[in-house]
PDB file of C-alpha atoms in Angstrom:
ATOM      1  CA  MET A 153      -0.035  -0.406  -0.138  1.00  0.00           C
ATOM      2  CA  PRO A 154       2.548   2.857  -0.281  1.00  0.00           C
ATOM      3  CA  ASP A 155       0.508   4.684  -2.966  1.00  0.00           C
ATOM      4  CA  LEU A 156      -1.685   5.705   0.247  1.00  0.00           C
ATOM      5  CA  ILE A 157       1.680   7.451   1.498  1.00  0.00           C
ATOM      6  CA  GLY A 158       1.011  11.428   1.146  1.00  0.00           C
ATOM      7  CA  LYS A 159      -2.440  11.366   0.632  1.00  0.00           C
ATOM      8  CA  SER A 160      -3.578  13.441   2.582  1.00  0.00           C
ATOM      9  CA  GLY A 161      -7.713  14.613   4.561  1.00  0.00           C
ATOM     10  CA  VAL A 162      -9.061  17.824   5.397  1.00  0.00           C
ATOM     11  CA  LEU A 163     -12.234  18.497   8.151  1.00  0.00           C
ATOM     12  CA  VAL A 164     -13.063  21.603   8.198  1.00  0.00           C
ATOM     13  CA  HIS A 165     -15.541  22.022  11.506  1.00  0.00           C
ATOM     14  CA  THR A 166     -17.053  24.752  13.568  1.00  0.00           C
ATOM     15  CA  VAL A 167     -17.357  23.893  17.382  1.00  0.00           C
ATOM     16  CA  MET A 168     -21.011  23.750  17.988  1.00  0.00           C
ATOM     17  CA  PRO A 169     -22.591  23.808  21.830  1.00  0.00           C
ATOM     18  CA  THR A 170     -23.115  19.760  21.368  1.00  0.00           C
ATOM     19  CA  ASP A 171     -18.981  19.871  21.292  1.00  0.00           C
ATOM     20  CA  LEU A 172     -17.984  20.920  24.595  1.00  0.00           C
ATOM     21  CA  ALA A 173     -16.670  18.899  27.205  1.00  0.00           C
ATOM     22  CA  THR A 174     -19.687  20.283  29.105  1.00  0.00           C
ATOM     23  CA  HIS A 175     -21.190  17.364  26.798  1.00  0.00           C
ATOM     24  CA  TRP A 176     -18.854  14.434  29.061  1.00  0.00           C
ATOM     25  CA  LYS A 177     -19.085  15.515  32.325  1.00  0.00           C
ATOM     26  CA  ASN A 178     -16.962  18.395  32.884  1.00  0.00           C
ATOM     27  CA  GLN A 179     -17.396  21.764  33.643  1.00  0.00           C
ATOM     28  CA  LEU A 180     -15.045  24.026  31.288  1.00  0.00           C
ATOM     29  CA  PRO A 181     -17.107  25.273  28.119  1.00  0.00           C
ATOM     30  CA  VAL A 182     -14.615  24.201  25.321  1.00  0.00           C
ATOM     31  CA  LEU A 183     -14.177  21.262  22.680  1.00  0.00           C
ATOM     32  CA  ALA A 184     -14.057  17.807  24.208  1.00  0.00           C
ATOM     33  CA  THR A 185     -11.014  15.938  23.267  1.00  0.00           C
ATOM     34  CA  PRO A 186     -13.142  13.089  22.604  1.00  0.00           C
ATOM     35  CA  ILE A 187     -15.095  14.915  19.909  1.00  0.00           C
ATOM     36  CA  LEU A 188     -11.866  16.184  18.733  1.00  0.00           C
ATOM     37  CA  LEU A 189     -10.332  12.887  18.502  1.00  0.00           C
ATOM     38  CA  TRP A 190     -13.587  11.876  16.755  1.00  0.00           C
ATOM     39  CA  LEU A 191     -13.007  14.548  14.047  1.00  0.00           C
ATOM     40  CA  ALA A 192      -9.449  13.408  13.378  1.00  0.00           C
ATOM     41  CA  GLU A 193     -10.800  10.364  12.797  1.00  0.00           C
ATOM     42  CA  LEU A 194     -12.937  11.723  10.351  1.00  0.00           C
ATOM     43  CA  ALA A 195      -9.846  12.954   9.199  1.00  0.00           C
ATOM     44  CA  THR A 196      -8.334  10.147   8.298  1.00  0.00           C
ATOM     45  CA  ILE A 197     -11.205   8.348   6.739  1.00  0.00           C
ATOM     46  CA  LYS A 198     -11.388  11.842   3.797  1.00  0.00           C
ATOM     47  CA  ALA A 199      -7.398  10.718   3.639  1.00  0.00           C
ATOM     48  CA  VAL A 200      -7.925   7.122   2.113  1.00  0.00           C
ATOM     49  CA  GLU A 201     -11.063   7.974   0.890  1.00  0.00           C
ATOM     50  CA  GLY A 202     -12.149   6.023  -2.391  1.00  0.00           C
ATOM     51  CA  ALA A 203      -8.279   4.342  -2.725  1.00  0.00           C
ATOM     52  CA  LEU A 204      -9.761   1.288  -0.728  1.00  0.00           C
ATOM     53  CA  ALA A 205     -10.677  -1.960  -2.974  1.00  0.00           C
ATOM     54  CA  PRO A 206     -14.874  -1.322  -2.936  1.00  0.00           C
ATOM     55  CA  ASP A 207     -15.087  -4.502  -0.331  1.00  0.00           C
ATOM     56  CA  SER A 208     -12.584  -2.673   2.517  1.00  0.00           C
ATOM     57  CA  MET A 209     -13.266  -0.406   4.698  1.00  0.00           C
ATOM     58  CA  THR A 210     -10.953   1.041   7.628  1.00  0.00           C
ATOM     59  CA  VAL A 211     -11.163   0.917  11.689  1.00  0.00           C
ATOM     60  CA  GLY A 212     -10.212   2.956  13.925  1.00  0.00           C
ATOM     61  CA  ILE A 213      -7.081   0.988  16.718  1.00  0.00           C
ATOM     62  CA  GLY A 214      -4.984   3.669  18.146  1.00  0.00           C
ATOM     63  CA  HIS A 215      -4.475   7.432  19.048  1.00  0.00           C
ATOM     64  CA  HIS A 216      -1.292   9.030  20.673  1.00  0.00           C
ATOM     65  CA  ASN A 217      -2.136  11.983  19.878  1.00  0.00           C
ATOM     66  CA  ARG A 218      -1.681  15.591  22.892  1.00  0.00           C
ATOM     67  CA  HIS A 219      -4.552  18.272  22.662  1.00  0.00           C
ATOM     68  CA  LEU A 220      -2.526  21.408  22.926  1.00  0.00           C
ATOM     69  CA  ALA A 221      -4.899  24.339  23.456  1.00  0.00           C
ATOM     70  CA  PRO A 222      -9.116  25.229  24.440  1.00  0.00           C
ATOM     71  CA  THR A 223     -11.328  25.809  22.064  1.00  0.00           C
ATOM     72  CA  PRO A 224     -13.940  27.039  22.910  1.00  0.00           C
ATOM     73  CA  VAL A 225     -17.850  26.892  20.412  1.00  0.00           C
ATOM     74  CA  GLY A 226     -18.066  29.076  17.539  1.00  0.00           C
ATOM     75  CA  PHE A 227     -14.516  28.223  16.390  1.00  0.00           C
ATOM     76  CA  THR A 228     -13.648  27.018  13.596  1.00  0.00           C
ATOM     77  CA  LEU A 229     -11.198  24.086  13.090  1.00  0.00           C
ATOM     78  CA  ARG A 230      -9.492  22.783   9.902  1.00  0.00           C
ATOM     79  CA  ILE A 231      -7.846  19.192  10.954  1.00  0.00           C
ATOM     80  CA  HIS A 232      -5.494  17.473   8.694  1.00  0.00           C
ATOM     81  CA  ALA A 233      -4.750  14.282   8.486  1.00  0.00           C
ATOM     82  CA  THR A 234      -0.895  12.408   6.257  1.00  0.00           C
ATOM     83  CA  VAL A 235      -0.603   9.029   5.287  1.00  0.00           C
ATOM     84  CA  VAL A 236       2.833   8.504   6.820  1.00  0.00           C
ATOM     85  CA  SER A 237       3.103   4.100   6.507  1.00  0.00           C
ATOM     86  CA  ALA A 238       0.889   2.047   5.075  1.00  0.00           C
ATOM     87  CA  THR A 239       0.978  -1.814   4.801  1.00  0.00           C
ATOM     88  CA  ALA A 240      -2.060  -4.158   3.272  1.00  0.00           C
ATOM     89  CA  LYS A 241      -3.227  -4.617   7.073  1.00  0.00           C
ATOM     90  CA  GLN A 242      -2.874  -0.677   8.465  1.00  0.00           C
ATOM     91  CA  ILE A 243      -2.748   2.632   7.797  1.00  0.00           C
ATOM     92  CA  VAL A 244      -0.590   4.825  10.238  1.00  0.00           C
ATOM     93  CA  PHE A 245      -1.247   9.417   9.775  1.00  0.00           C
ATOM     94  CA  ASP A 246      -0.447  12.393  11.315  1.00  0.00           C
ATOM     95  CA  VAL A 247      -2.651  14.475  12.736  1.00  0.00           C
ATOM     96  CA  GLU A 248      -2.886  17.746  13.593  1.00  0.00           C
ATOM     97  CA  ALA A 249      -5.529  20.700  13.912  1.00  0.00           C
ATOM     98  CA  THR A 250      -5.571  24.155  14.531  1.00  0.00           C
ATOM     99  CA  ASP A 251      -8.825  26.138  15.339  1.00  0.00           C
ATOM    100  CA  GLY A 252      -7.414  29.703  13.972  1.00  0.00           C
ATOM    101  CA  THR A 253      -5.723  30.953  16.765  1.00  0.00           C
ATOM    102  CA  ASP A 254      -3.488  28.090  18.568  1.00  0.00           C
ATOM    103  CA  ARG A 255      -2.667  24.584  17.032  1.00  0.00           C
ATOM    104  CA  ILE A 256      -5.055  22.343  18.909  1.00  0.00           C
ATOM    105  CA  LEU A 257      -3.984  18.648  17.782  1.00  0.00           C
ATOM    106  CA  GLU A 258      -0.755  16.988  17.164  1.00  0.00           C
ATOM    107  CA  GLY A 259      -0.102  13.242  16.958  1.00  0.00           C
ATOM    108  CA  THR A 260      -0.673  10.010  14.986  1.00  0.00           C
ATOM    109  CA  HIS A 261      -3.611   7.355  14.102  1.00  0.00           C
ATOM    110  CA  THR A 262      -3.322   4.310  13.432  1.00  0.00           C
ATOM    111  CA  ARG A 263      -6.361   2.562  11.699  1.00  0.00           C
ATOM    112  CA  ALA A 264      -6.534  -1.405  10.779  1.00  0.00           C
ATOM    113  CA  ILE A 265      -7.631  -2.463   6.899  1.00  0.00           C
ATOM    114  CA  VAL A 266     -10.545  -4.982   6.856  1.00  0.00           C
ATOM    115  CA  ASP A 267     -12.506  -6.967   4.922  1.00  0.00           C
ATOM    116  CA  ARG A 268     -16.168  -5.195   5.683  1.00  0.00           C
ATOM    117  CA  ASN A 269     -18.223  -8.175   5.150  1.00  0.00           C
ATOM    118  CA  SER A 270     -16.726 -10.479   7.420  1.00  0.00           C
ATOM    119  CA  PHE A 271     -15.934  -7.458  10.099  1.00  0.00           C
ATOM    120  CA  GLU A 272     -20.312  -7.450   9.803  1.00  0.00           C
ATOM    121  CA  THR A 273     -20.611 -11.074   9.818  1.00  0.00           C
ATOM    122  CA  ARG A 274     -18.372 -10.643  13.061  1.00  0.00           C
ATOM    123  CA  ILE A 275     -20.224  -7.850  14.283  1.00  0.00           C
ATOM    124  CA  ASN A 276     -23.378 -10.098  13.877  1.00  0.00           C
ATOM    125  CA  HIS A 277     -21.604 -12.918  15.323  1.00  0.00           C
ATOM    126  CA  LYS A 278     -20.834 -11.293  18.428  1.00  0.00           C
ATOM    127  CA  ILE A 279     -24.797  -9.788  18.874  1.00  0.00           C
ATOM    128  CA  ALA A 280     -26.121 -13.338  17.882  1.00  0.00           C
ATOM    129  CA  GLY A 281     -24.074 -14.650  20.811  1.00  0.00           C
ATOM    130  CA  ARG A 282     -25.339 -12.243  23.151  1.00  0.00           C
ATOM    131  CA  GLN A 283     -28.813 -13.131  22.345  1.00  0.00           C
ATOM    132  CA  ALA A 284     -29.058 -16.722  22.968  1.00  0.00           C
TER     133      ALA A 284
END
């Protein structure tokens, strides 16, 4: 999968009240880290959109990031993800984000490449086992 190296994706998102840490049992009215990580995942998905076989998909398996600065509601984020390594089984991305004032995220995100049908079958078996 060396042809993926260098591919990048950008996600632009304006922080809304539902993105704030106040929704995550924290009293600070700033962008919540779980939301920032989720947005970084979406940027990585954009980076490889259309580059995988139709029966393949990626799933997040690791974050190694630092949330560097607080971002209040109304600020617009720009999250950038770039593929730095890729094998047949996983892709590693450098991710970074800014809020127009500060660099707010830096790090890496890793996604596994999986067969969509096998993954869905695994989920269905898990559900069926719970219902038995």
